[in-house]
Coordinates of N, CA, C and O in Angstrom, one line a residue:
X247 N -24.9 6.7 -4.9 CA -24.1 5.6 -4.3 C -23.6 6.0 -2.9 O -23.1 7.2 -2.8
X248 N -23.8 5.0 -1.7 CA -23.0 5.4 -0.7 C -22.0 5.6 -0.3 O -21.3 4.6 -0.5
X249 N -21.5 6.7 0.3 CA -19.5 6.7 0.3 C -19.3 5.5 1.5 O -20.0 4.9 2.3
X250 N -18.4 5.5 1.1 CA -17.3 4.7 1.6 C -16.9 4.9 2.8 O -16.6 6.1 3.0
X251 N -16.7 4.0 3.7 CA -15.8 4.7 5.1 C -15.0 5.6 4.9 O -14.5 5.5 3.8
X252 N -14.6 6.5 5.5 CA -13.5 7.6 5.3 C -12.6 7.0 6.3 O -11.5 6.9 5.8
X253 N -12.6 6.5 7.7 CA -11.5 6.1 8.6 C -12.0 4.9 9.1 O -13.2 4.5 9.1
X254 N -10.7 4.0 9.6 CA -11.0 3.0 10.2 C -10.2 2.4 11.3 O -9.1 2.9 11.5
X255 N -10.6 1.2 12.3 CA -9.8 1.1 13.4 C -8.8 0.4 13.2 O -8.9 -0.2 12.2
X256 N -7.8 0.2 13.8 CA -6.5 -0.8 13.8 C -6.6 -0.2 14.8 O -6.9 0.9 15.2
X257 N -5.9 -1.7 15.4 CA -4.7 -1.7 16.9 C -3.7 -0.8 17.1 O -3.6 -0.1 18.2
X258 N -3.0 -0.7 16.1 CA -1.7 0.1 15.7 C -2.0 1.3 15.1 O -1.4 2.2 15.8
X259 N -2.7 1.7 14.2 CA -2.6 2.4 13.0 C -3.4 3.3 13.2 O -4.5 2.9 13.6
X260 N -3.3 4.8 12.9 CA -4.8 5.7 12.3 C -5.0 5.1 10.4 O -4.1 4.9 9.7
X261 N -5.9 4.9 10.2 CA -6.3 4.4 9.0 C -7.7 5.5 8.8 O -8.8 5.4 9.4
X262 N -7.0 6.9 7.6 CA -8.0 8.0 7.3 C -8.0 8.1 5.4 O -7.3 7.4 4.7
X263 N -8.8 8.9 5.1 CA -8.5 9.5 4.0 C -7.4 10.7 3.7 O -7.3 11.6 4.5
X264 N -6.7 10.7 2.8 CA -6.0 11.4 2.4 C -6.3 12.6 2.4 O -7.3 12.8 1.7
X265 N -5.9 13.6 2.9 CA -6.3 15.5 3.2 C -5.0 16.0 2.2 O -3.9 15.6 2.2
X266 N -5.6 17.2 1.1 CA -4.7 17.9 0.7 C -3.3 18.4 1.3 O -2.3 18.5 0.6
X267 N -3.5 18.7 2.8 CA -2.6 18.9 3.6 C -1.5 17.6 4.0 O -0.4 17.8 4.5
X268 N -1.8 16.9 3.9 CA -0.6 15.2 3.5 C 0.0 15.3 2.2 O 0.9 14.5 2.0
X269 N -0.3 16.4 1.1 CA 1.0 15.4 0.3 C 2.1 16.0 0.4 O 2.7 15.9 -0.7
X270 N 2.5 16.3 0.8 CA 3.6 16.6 1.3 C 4.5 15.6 1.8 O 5.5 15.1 1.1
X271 N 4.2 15.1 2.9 CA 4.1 13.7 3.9 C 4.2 12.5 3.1 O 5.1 11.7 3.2
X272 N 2.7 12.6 2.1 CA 2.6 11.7 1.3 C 3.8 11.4 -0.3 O 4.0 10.3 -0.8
X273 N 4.2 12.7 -0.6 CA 4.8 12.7 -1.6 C 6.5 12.1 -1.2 O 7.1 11.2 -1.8
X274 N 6.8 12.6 -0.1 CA 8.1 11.8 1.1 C 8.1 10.6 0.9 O 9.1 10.0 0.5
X275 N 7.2 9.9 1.0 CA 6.8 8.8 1.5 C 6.7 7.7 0.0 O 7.5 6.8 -0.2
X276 N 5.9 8.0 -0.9 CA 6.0 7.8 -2.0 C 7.7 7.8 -2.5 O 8.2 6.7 -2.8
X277 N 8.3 8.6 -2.6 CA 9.7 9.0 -2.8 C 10.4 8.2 -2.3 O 10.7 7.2 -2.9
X278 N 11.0 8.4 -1.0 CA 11.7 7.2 -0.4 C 11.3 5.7 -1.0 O 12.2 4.8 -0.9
X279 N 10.0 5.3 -1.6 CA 10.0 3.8 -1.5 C 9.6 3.5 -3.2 O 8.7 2.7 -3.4
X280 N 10.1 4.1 -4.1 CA 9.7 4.4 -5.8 C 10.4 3.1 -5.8 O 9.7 2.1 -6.1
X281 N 11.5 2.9 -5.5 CA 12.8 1.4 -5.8 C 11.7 0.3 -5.0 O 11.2 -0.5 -5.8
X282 N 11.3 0.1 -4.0 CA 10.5 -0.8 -3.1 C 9.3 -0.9 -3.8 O 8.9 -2.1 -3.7
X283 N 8.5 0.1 -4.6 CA 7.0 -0.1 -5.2 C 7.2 -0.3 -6.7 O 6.2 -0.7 -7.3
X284 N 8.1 -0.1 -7.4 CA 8.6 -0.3 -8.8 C 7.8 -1.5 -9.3 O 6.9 -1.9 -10.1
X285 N 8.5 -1.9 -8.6 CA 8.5 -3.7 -9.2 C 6.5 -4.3 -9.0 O 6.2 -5.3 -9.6
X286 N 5.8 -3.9 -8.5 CA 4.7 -4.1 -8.3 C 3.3 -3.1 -8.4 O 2.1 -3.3 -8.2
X287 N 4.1 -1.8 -8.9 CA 2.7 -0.9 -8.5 C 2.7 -0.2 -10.0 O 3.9 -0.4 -10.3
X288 N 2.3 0.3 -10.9 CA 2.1 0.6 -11.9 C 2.2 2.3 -12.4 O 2.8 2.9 -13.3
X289 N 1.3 2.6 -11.1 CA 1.0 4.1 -11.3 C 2.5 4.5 -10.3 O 2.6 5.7 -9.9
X290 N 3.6 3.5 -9.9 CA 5.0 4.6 -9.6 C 5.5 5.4 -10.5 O 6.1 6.4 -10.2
X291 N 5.3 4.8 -12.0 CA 5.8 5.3 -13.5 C 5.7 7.2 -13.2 O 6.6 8.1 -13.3
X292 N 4.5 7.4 -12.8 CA 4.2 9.0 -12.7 C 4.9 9.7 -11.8 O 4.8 10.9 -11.7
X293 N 6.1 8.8 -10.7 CA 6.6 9.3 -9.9 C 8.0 9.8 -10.2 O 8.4 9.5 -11.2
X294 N 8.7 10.6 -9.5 CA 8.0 11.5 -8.5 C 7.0 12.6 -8.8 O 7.1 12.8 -10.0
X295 N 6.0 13.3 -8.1 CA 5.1 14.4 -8.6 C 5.8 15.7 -8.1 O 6.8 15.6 -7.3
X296 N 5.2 16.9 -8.5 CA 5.5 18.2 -7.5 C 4.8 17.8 -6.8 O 4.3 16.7 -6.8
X297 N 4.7 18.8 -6.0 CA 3.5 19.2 -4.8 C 2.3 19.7 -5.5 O 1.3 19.4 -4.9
X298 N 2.1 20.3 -6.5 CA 0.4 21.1 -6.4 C 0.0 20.1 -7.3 O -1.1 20.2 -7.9
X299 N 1.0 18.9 -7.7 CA 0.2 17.6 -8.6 C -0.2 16.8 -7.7 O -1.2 16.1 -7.7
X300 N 0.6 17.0 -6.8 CA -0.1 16.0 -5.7 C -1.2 16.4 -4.8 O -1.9 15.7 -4.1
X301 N -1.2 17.2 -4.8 CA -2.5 18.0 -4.1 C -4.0 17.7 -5.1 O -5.2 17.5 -4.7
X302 N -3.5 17.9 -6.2 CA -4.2 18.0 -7.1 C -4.8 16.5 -7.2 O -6.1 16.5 -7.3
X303 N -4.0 15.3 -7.1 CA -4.5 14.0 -7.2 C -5.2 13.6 -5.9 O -5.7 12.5 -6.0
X304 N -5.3 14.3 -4.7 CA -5.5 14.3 -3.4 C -7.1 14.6 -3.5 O -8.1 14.1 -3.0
X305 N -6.7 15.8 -4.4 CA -8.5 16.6 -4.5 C -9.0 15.6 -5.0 O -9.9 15.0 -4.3
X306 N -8.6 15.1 -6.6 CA -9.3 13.7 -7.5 C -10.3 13.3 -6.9 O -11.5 13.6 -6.9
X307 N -8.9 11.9 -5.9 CA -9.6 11.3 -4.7 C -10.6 11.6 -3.7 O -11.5 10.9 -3.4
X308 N -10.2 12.7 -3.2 CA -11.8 13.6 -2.3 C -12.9 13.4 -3.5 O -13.6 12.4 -3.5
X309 N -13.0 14.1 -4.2 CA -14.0 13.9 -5.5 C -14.9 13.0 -5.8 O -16.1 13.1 -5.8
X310 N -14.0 12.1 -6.0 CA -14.5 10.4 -6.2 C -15.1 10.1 -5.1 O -16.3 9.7 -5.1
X311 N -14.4 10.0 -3.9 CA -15.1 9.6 -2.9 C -16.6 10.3 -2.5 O -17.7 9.7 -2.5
X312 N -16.4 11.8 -2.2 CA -18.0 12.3 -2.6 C -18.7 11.7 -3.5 O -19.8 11.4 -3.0
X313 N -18.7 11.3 -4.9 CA -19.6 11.1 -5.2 C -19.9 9.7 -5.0 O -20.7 9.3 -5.8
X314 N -19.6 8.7 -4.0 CA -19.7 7.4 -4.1 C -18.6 6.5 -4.6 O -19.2 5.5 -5.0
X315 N -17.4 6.6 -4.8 CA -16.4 6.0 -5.9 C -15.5 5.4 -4.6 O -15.8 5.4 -3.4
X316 N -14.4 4.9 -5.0 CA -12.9 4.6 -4.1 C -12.9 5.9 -2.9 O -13.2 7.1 -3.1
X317 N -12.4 5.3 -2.0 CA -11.8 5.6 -0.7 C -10.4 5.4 -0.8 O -10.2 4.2 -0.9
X318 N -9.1 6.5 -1.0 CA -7.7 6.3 -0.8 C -7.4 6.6 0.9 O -7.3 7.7 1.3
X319 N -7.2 5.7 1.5 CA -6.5 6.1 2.8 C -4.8 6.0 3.0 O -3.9 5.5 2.4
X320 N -4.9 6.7 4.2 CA -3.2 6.8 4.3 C -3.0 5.7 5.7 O -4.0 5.2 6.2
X321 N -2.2 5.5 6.0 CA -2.1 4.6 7.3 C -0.8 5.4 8.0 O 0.3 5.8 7.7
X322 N -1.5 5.3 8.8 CA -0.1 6.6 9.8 C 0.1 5.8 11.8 O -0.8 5.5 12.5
X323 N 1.2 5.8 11.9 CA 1.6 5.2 13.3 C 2.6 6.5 13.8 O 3.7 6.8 13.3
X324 N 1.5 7.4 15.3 CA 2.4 8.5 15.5 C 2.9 9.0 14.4 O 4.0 9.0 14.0
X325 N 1.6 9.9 13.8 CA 2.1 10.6 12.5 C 2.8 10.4 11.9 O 3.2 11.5 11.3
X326 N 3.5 9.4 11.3 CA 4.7 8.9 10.4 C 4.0 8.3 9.5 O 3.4 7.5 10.1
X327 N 3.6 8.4 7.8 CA 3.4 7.6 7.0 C 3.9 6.2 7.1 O 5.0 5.9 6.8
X328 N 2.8 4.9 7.5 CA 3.5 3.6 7.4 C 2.7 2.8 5.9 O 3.0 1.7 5.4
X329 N 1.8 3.9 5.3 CA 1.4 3.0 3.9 C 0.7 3.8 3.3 O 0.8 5.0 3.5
X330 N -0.4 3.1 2.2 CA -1.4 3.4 1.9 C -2.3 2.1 1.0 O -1.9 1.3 0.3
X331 N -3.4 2.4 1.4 CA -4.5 1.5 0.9 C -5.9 2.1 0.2 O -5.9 3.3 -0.1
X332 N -6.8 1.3 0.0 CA -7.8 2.2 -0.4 C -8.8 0.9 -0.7 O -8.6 -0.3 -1.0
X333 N -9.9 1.5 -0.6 CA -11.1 0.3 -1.1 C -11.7 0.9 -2.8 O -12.0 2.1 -3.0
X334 N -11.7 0.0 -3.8 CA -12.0 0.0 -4.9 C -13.4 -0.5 -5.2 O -13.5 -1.7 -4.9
X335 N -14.2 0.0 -5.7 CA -15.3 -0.4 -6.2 C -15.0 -0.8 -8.4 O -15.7 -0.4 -9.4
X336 N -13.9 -1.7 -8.4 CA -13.8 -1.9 -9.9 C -13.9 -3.2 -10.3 O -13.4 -3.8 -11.3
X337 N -14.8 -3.8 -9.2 CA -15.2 -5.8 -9.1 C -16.3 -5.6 -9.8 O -16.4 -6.4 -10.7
X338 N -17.3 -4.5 -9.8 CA -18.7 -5.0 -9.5 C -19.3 -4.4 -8.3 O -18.7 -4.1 -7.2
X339 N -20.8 -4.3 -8.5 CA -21.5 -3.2 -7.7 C -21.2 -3.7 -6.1 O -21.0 -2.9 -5.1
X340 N -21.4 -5.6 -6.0 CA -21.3 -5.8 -4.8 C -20.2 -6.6 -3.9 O -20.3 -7.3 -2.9
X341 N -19.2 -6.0 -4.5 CA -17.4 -6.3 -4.6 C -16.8 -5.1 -4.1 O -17.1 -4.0 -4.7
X342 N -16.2 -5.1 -3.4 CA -15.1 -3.9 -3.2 C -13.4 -4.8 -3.1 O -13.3 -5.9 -2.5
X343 N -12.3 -4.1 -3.8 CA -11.3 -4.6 -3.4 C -10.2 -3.9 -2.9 O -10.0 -2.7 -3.3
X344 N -9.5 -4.5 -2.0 CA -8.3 -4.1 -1.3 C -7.4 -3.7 -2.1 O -7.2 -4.5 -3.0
X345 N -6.6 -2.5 -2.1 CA -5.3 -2.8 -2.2 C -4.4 -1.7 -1.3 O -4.9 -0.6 -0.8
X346 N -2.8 -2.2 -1.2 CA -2.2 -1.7 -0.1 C -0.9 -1.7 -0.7 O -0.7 -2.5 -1.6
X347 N 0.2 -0.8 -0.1 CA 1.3 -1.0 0.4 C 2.2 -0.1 1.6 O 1.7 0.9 2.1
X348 N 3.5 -0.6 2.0 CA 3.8 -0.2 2.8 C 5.1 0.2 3.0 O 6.0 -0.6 2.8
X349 N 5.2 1.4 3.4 CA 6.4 2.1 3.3 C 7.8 0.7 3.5 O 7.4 -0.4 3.9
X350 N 9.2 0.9 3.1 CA 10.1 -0.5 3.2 C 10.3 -0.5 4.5 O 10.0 -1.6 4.9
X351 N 10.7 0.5 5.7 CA 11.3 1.1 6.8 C 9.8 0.2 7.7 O 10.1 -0.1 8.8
X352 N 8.7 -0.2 7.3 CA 7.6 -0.8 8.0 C 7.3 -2.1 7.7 O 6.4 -2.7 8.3
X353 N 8.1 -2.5 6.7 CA 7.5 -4.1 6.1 C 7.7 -5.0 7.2 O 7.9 -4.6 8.3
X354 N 7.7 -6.3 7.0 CA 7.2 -7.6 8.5 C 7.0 -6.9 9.3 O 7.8 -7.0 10.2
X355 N 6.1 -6.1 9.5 CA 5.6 -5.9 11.2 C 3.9 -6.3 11.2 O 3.1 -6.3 12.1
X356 N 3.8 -6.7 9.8 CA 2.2 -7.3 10.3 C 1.2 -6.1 10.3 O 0.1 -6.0 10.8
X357 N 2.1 -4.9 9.6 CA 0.9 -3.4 9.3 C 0.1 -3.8 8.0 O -1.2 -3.7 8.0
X358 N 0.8 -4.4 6.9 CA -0.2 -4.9 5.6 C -1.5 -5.8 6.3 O -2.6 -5.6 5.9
X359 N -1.3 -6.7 7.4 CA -2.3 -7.6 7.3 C -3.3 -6.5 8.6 O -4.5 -6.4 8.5
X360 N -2.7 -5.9 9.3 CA -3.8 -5.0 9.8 C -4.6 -4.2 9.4 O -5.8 -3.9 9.7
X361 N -3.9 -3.8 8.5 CA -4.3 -2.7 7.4 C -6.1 -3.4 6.8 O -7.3 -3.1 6.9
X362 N -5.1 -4.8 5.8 CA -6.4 -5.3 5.3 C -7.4 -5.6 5.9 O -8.5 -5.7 5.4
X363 N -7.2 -6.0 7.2 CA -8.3 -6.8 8.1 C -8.9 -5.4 8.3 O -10.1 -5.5 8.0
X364 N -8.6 -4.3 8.8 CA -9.9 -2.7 9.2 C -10.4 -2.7 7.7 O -11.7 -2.6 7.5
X365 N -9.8 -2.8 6.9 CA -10.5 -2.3 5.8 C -11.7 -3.4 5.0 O -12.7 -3.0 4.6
X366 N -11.4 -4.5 5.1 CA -12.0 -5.8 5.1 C -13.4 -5.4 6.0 O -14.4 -5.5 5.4
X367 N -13.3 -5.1 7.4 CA -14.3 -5.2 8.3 C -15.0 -3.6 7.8 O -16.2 -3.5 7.7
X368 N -14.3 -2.7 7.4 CA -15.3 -1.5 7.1 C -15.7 -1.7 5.6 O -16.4 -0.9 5.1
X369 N -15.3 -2.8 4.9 CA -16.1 -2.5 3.3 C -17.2 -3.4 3.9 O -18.4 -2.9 3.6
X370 N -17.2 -4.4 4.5 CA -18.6 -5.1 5.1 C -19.8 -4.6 5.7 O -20.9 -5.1 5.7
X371 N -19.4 -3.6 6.2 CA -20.2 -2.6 6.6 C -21.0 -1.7 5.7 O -22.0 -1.0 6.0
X372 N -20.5 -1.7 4.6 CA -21.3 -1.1 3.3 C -22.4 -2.0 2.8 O -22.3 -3.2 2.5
X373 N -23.6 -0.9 2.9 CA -25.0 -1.7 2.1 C -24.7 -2.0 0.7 O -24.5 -1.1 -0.1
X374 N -24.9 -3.5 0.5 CA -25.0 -3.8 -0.7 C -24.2 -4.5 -0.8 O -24.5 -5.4 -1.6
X375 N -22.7 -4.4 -0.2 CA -21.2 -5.0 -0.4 C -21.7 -6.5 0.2 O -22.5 -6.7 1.2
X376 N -20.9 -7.7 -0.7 CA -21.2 -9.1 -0.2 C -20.5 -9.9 -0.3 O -20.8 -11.1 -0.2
X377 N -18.7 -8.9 -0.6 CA -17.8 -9.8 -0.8 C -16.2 -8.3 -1.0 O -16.2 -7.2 -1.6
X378 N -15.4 -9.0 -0.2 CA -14.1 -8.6 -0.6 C -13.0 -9.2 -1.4 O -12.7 -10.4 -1.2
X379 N -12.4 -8.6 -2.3 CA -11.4 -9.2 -2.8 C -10.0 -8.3 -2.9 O -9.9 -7.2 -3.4
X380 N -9.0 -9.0 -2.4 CA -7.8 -9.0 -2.9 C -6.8 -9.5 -4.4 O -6.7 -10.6 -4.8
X381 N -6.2 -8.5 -4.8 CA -5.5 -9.0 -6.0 C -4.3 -9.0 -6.2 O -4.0 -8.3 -5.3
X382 N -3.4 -9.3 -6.8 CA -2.0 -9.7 -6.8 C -1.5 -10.1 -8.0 O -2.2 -10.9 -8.5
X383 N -0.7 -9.9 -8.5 CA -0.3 -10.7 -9.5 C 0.7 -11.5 -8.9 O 1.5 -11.0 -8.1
X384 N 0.8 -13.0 -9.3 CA 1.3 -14.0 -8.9 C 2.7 -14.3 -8.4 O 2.9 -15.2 -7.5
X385 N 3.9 -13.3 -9.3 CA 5.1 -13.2 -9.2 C 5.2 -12.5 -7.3 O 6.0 -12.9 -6.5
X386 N 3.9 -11.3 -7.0 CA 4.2 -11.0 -5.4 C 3.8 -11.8 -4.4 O 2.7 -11.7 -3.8
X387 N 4.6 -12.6 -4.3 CA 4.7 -13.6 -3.6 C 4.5 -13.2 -2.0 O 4.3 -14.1 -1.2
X388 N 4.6 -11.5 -1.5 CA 4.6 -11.6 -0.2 C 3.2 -11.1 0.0 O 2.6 -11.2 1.0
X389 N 2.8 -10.2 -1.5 CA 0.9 -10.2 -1.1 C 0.1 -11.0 -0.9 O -1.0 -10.8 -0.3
X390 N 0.6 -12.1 -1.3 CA -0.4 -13.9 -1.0 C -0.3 -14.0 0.6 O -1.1 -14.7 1.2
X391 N 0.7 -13.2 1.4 CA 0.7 -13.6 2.9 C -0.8 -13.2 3.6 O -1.4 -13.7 4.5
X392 N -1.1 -12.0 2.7 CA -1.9 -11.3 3.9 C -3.4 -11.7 3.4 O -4.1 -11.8 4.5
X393 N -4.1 -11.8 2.3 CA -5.3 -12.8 2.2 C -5.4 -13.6 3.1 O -6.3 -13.7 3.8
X394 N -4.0 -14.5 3.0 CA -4.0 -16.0 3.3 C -4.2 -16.1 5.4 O -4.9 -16.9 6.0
X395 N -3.3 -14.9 5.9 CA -3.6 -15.0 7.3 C -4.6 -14.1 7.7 O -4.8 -13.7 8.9
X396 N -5.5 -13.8 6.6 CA -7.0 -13.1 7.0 C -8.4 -13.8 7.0 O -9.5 -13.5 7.2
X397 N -7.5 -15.2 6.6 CA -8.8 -16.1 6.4 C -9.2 -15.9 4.9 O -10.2 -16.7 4.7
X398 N -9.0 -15.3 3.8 CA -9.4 -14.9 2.6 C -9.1 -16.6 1.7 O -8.2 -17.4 2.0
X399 N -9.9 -16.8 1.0 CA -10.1 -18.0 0.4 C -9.4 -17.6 -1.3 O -9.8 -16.6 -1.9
X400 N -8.7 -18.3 -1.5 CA -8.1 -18.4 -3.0 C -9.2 -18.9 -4.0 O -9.7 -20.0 -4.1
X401 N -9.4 -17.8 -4.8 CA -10.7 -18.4 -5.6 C -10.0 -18.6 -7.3 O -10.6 -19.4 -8.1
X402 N -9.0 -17.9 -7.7 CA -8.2 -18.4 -8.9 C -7.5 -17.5 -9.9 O -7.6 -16.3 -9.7
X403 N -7.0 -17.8 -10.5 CA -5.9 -17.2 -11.4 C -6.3 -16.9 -13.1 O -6.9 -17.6 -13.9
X404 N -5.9 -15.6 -13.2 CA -6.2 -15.8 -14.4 C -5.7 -14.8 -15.5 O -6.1 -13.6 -15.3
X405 N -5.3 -14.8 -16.3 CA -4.2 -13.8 -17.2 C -4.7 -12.3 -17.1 O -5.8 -11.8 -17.2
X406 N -3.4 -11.8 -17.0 CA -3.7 -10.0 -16.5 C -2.6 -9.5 -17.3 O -1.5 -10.0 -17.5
X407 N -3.1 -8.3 -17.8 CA -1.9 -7.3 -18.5 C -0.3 -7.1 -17.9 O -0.5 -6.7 -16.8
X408 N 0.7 -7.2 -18.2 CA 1.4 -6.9 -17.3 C 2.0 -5.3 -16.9 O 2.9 -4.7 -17.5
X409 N 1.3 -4.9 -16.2 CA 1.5 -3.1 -16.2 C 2.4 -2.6 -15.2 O 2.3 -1.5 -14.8
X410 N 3.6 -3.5 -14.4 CA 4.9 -3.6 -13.7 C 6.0 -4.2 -13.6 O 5.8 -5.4 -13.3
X411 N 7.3 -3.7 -13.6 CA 8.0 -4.6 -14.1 C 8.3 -5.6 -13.2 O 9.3 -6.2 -13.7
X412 N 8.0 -6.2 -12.0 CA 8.3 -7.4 -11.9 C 6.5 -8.5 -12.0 O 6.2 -9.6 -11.4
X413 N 5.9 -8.0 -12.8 CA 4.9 -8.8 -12.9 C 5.1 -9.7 -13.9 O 5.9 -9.6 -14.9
X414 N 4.1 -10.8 -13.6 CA 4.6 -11.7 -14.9 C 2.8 -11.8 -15.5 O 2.5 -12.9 -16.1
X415 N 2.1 -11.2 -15.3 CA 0.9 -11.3 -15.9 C -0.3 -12.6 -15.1 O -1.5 -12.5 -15.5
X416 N -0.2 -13.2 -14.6 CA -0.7 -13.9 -13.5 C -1.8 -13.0 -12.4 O -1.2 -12.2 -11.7
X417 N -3.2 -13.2 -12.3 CA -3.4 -11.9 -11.9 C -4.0 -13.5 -10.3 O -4.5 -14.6 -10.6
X418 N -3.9 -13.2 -9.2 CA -4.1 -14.2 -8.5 C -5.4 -13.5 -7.5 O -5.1 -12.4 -7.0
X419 N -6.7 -14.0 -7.2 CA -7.6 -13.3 -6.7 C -8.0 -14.2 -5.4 O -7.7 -15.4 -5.5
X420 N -8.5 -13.7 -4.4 CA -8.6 -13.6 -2.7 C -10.0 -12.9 -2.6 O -10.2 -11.7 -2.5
X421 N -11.0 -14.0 -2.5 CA -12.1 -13.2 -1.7 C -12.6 -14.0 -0.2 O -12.1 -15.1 0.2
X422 N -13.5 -13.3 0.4 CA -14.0 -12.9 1.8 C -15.4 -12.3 1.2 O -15.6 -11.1 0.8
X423 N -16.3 -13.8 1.4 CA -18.0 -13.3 1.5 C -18.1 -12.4 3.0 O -17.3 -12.3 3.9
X424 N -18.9 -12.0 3.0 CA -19.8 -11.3 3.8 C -20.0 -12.3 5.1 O -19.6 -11.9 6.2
X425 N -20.4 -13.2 5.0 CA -21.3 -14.3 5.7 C -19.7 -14.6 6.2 O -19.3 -13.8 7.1
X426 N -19.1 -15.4 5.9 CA -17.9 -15.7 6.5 C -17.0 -14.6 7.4 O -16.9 -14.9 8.6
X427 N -16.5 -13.5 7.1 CA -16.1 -12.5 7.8 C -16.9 -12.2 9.2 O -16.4 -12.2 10.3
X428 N -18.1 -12.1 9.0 CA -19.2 -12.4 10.2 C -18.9 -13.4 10.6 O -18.1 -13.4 11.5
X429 N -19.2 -14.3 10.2 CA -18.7 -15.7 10.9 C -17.3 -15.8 12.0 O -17.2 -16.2 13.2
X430 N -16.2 -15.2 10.9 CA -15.2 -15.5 12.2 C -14.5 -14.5 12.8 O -13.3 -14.6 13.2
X431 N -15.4 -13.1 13.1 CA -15.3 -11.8 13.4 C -16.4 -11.6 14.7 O -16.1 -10.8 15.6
X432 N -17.6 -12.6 14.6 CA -18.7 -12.6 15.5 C -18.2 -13.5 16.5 O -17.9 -14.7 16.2
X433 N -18.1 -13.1 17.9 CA -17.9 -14.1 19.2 C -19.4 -15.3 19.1 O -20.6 -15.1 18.8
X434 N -19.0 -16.0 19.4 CA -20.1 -17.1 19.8 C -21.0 -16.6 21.1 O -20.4 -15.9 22.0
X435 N -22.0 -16.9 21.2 CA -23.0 -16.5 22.0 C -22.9 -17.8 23.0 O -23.6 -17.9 24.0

């Protein structure tokens, strides 16, 4: 299987893969926003880590990504952690999906919907990929912003485990064919 982009462009942002040498950086960063990611992210439960666990989960991800699997990137403005995202291959062979968040000290500045849109344009670029999707569970009401001003089309709802505590089991899905992203990413001739 082909890897995955490892970096990608934003306006604002370096958007890379995670290096053993970030968790450090990354474990900070994680840390400060455990109360801000609680309520929506599942795997904060394991938080906080040491350091050589986090290094350790850092390698994982290298791993995975060698052999063709998910891409975890970090998103950094002037070296400062402002998030992290990653492209998931857990749709289906010709699906990849988004997900993101973003440090609290960074929220409304419009880094989530940058974020998604590089990552959006580099999963399209993968042979075989013929669709992005975004997911959410319905109660995060500020994740519906950034499909919605990416042009991502609401395709439907439909019951999901609840594995955080402010979820309410509602799992709400956002895709972006191929064809369309081209569409309104290509200048007119």
């Amino acid at each position: 299987m082909e890897r995955l982009p490892e970096t990608m462009q934003a306006p604002r942002l370096t958007l890379r893969r995670w290096k053993p040498e970030d968790a450090q950086v990354l474990g900070t960063a994680i840390t400060e926003n455990i109360d801000h990611l609680r309520p929506w992210m599942p795997w904060i439960a394991a938080e906080p880590q040491t350091l050589p666990n986090r290094v350790a989960l850092i390698n994982q991800w290298d791993t995975e990504w060698e052999r063709g699997g998910d891409v975890v990137i970090g998103a950094f403005l002037d070296g400062a952690v402002v998030g992290s995202s990653g492209l998931h291959r857990r749709r289906g062979p010709s699906v990849l999906e988004i997900g993101y968040w973003v440090h609290f000290a960074h929220i409304r500045n419009g880094y989530a919907t940058e974020i998604a849109e590089a990552l959006t344009t580099a999963a399209l670029t993968v042979p075989g990929i013929e669709r992005v999707e975004i997911h959410h569970d319905k109660a995060n009401v500020a994740s519906s912003g950034i499909p919605r001003r990416l042009g991502y089309t609401f395709a439907d709802e439909s019951p999901n485990a609840v594995l955080a505590p402010g979820e309410i089991g509602i799992d709400c899905r956002w895709v972006m064919p191929r064809q369309d992203w081209l569409d309104r990413t290509t200048p007119a001739a």
